[in-house]
């Protein structure tokens, strides 16, 4: 199966570079990374042309808007599996491999989407947030 990872971002260079390292550390690397950036500066574009990654990267600059950016990313890829990651995630090393297994074992083609568990590594001490976080399922 061919895998594309799409990351949409806006003005979050530091977060994005950490996520990029997480994608590059996968046991099953993507066949391509599509970056759809709506940042005010071209810092990310310059960075991506200078860094060596174990997969091809295609960079696009668009107007702001997550839906617009995701749709642009979808139009640019021709993969069997498309992964959308936020620009601030830290993936388990086997994330892509495990999701690929789920689809490979879906002989009846009944599965349309798969998600993973999200763990918040940082919880602000603000009591309003703590109350909100504690009420989530």
Coordinates of C-alpha atoms in Angstrom, one line a residue:
X1 CA 0.0 0.0 0.0
X2 CA 1.1 3.5 -0.7
X3 CA 0.9 5.9 2.2
X4 CA 0.8 9.7 2.1
X5 CA 1.0 11.9 5.2
X6 CA -0.6 15.3 5.0
X7 CA 0.3 17.9 7.6
X8 CA -1.5 21.3 7.5
X9 CA 0.2 24.1 9.4
X10 CA 0.1 27.8 10.1
X11 CA 2.8 29.8 12.0
X12 CA 3.9 26.8 14.1
X13 CA 7.4 26.2 12.9
X14 CA 8.7 24.7 16.2
X15 CA 5.8 22.4 16.7
X16 CA 6.0 21.3 13.0
X17 CA 9.7 20.4 13.1
X18 CA 9.1 18.1 16.2
X19 CA 6.2 16.4 14.3
X20 CA 8.4 16.0 11.3
X21 CA 11.0 14.1 13.4
X22 CA 8.2 11.9 14.7
X23 CA 7.1 11.0 11.1
X24 CA 10.7 10.4 10.1
X25 CA 11.2 8.0 13.0
X26 CA 8.3 5.7 11.9
X27 CA 9.1 2.0 11.5
X28 CA 7.0 2.1 8.3
X29 CA 7.9 5.4 6.5
X30 CA 5.4 7.2 4.4
X31 CA 5.8 7.1 0.6
X32 CA 5.4 10.9 0.6
X33 CA 4.8 13.8 3.0
X34 CA 2.6 16.6 1.8
X35 CA 2.9 19.9 3.7
X36 CA 0.2 22.4 3.2
X37 CA 1.4 25.6 4.9
X38 CA -0.5 28.9 5.3
X39 CA 2.2 30.6 7.5
X40 CA 2.9 34.3 7.1
X41 CA 6.6 33.7 6.5
X42 CA 8.4 31.1 4.3
X43 CA 10.6 29.8 7.2
X44 CA 9.1 26.3 6.8
X45 CA 9.6 26.1 3.1
X46 CA 13.3 27.1 3.5
X47 CA 13.7 24.5 6.2
X48 CA 12.2 21.7 4.2
X49 CA 14.5 22.4 1.2
X50 CA 17.5 22.1 3.5
X51 CA 16.7 19.1 5.6
X52 CA 17.4 15.5 4.5
X53 CA 14.5 13.2 5.1
X54 CA 13.9 9.5 4.3
X55 CA 10.9 10.2 2.1
X56 CA 10.0 12.8 -0.5
X57 CA 8.4 16.0 0.7
X58 CA 6.0 18.1 -1.4
X59 CA 5.4 21.6 -0.1
X60 CA 2.4 23.8 -0.9
X61 CA 1.5 27.3 0.4
X62 CA -2.2 28.2 0.5
X63 CA -4.5 30.6 2.1
X64 CA -5.4 29.9 5.8
X65 CA -8.2 27.5 6.6
X66 CA -7.8 23.9 7.7
X67 CA -10.5 22.5 5.4
X68 CA -9.1 24.3 2.4
X69 CA -5.6 23.1 3.3
X70 CA -6.7 19.5 3.8
X71 CA -8.6 19.5 0.5
X72 CA -5.6 20.8 -1.3
X73 CA -3.5 18.0 0.2
X74 CA -6.0 15.4 -0.9
X75 CA -6.0 16.7 -4.4
X76 CA -2.2 16.4 -4.5
X77 CA -1.8 12.8 -3.4
X78 CA -2.6 9.5 -5.1
X79 CA -2.1 7.0 -2.3
X80 CA -4.0 4.1 -1.0
X81 CA -3.9 5.5 2.5
X82 CA -4.0 9.2 3.5
X83 CA -2.9 10.2 7.0
X84 CA -3.8 13.6 8.4
X85 CA -1.6 14.7 11.3
X86 CA -1.8 17.9 13.2
X87 CA 1.4 19.9 13.3
X88 CA 2.0 19.2 17.0
X89 CA 1.7 15.4 17.3
X90 CA 4.3 13.0 18.6
X91 CA 3.5 9.6 17.0
X92 CA 4.1 6.2 18.4
X93 CA 7.0 4.7 16.4
X94 CA 4.7 2.0 14.9
X95 CA 1.7 4.2 14.2
X96 CA 1.8 4.0 10.4
X97 CA 2.7 0.3 10.4
X98 CA -0.1 -0.6 12.7
X99 CA -2.8 1.3 10.8
X100 CA -1.5 -0.1 7.5
X101 CA -2.0 -3.6 9.0
X102 CA -5.6 -2.8 9.9
X103 CA -6.3 -1.9 6.2
X104 CA -4.3 -4.9 4.9
X105 CA -6.4 -7.3 7.0
X106 CA -9.7 -5.7 5.8
X107 CA -10.3 -8.2 3.0
X108 CA -14.0 -7.1 2.7
X109 CA -13.0 -3.4 2.4
X110 CA -15.4 -2.4 5.1
X111 CA -13.1 0.0 7.0
X112 CA -13.2 3.6 5.8
X113 CA -11.2 5.4 8.5
X114 CA -9.0 4.6 11.5
X115 CA -8.0 6.8 14.3
X116 CA -5.5 6.5 17.1
X117 CA -5.5 7.3 20.8
X118 CA -4.4 10.8 21.6
X119 CA -2.6 11.4 24.8
X120 CA -2.1 15.0 26.1
X121 CA 1.5 15.1 27.4
X122 CA 1.0 18.6 28.7
X123 CA -1.9 19.6 30.8
X124 CA -1.9 23.3 31.9
X125 CA -2.5 23.9 35.6
X126 CA -5.4 26.3 34.8
X127 CA -8.2 24.9 36.9
X128 CA -10.8 25.5 34.1
X129 CA -8.8 23.3 31.8
X130 CA -8.3 20.6 34.4
X131 CA -12.0 20.5 35.0
X132 CA -12.7 20.3 31.2
X133 CA -10.0 17.6 30.7
X134 CA -11.3 15.5 33.6
X135 CA -14.8 15.4 32.1
X136 CA -13.6 14.0 28.7
X137 CA -14.3 10.4 28.0

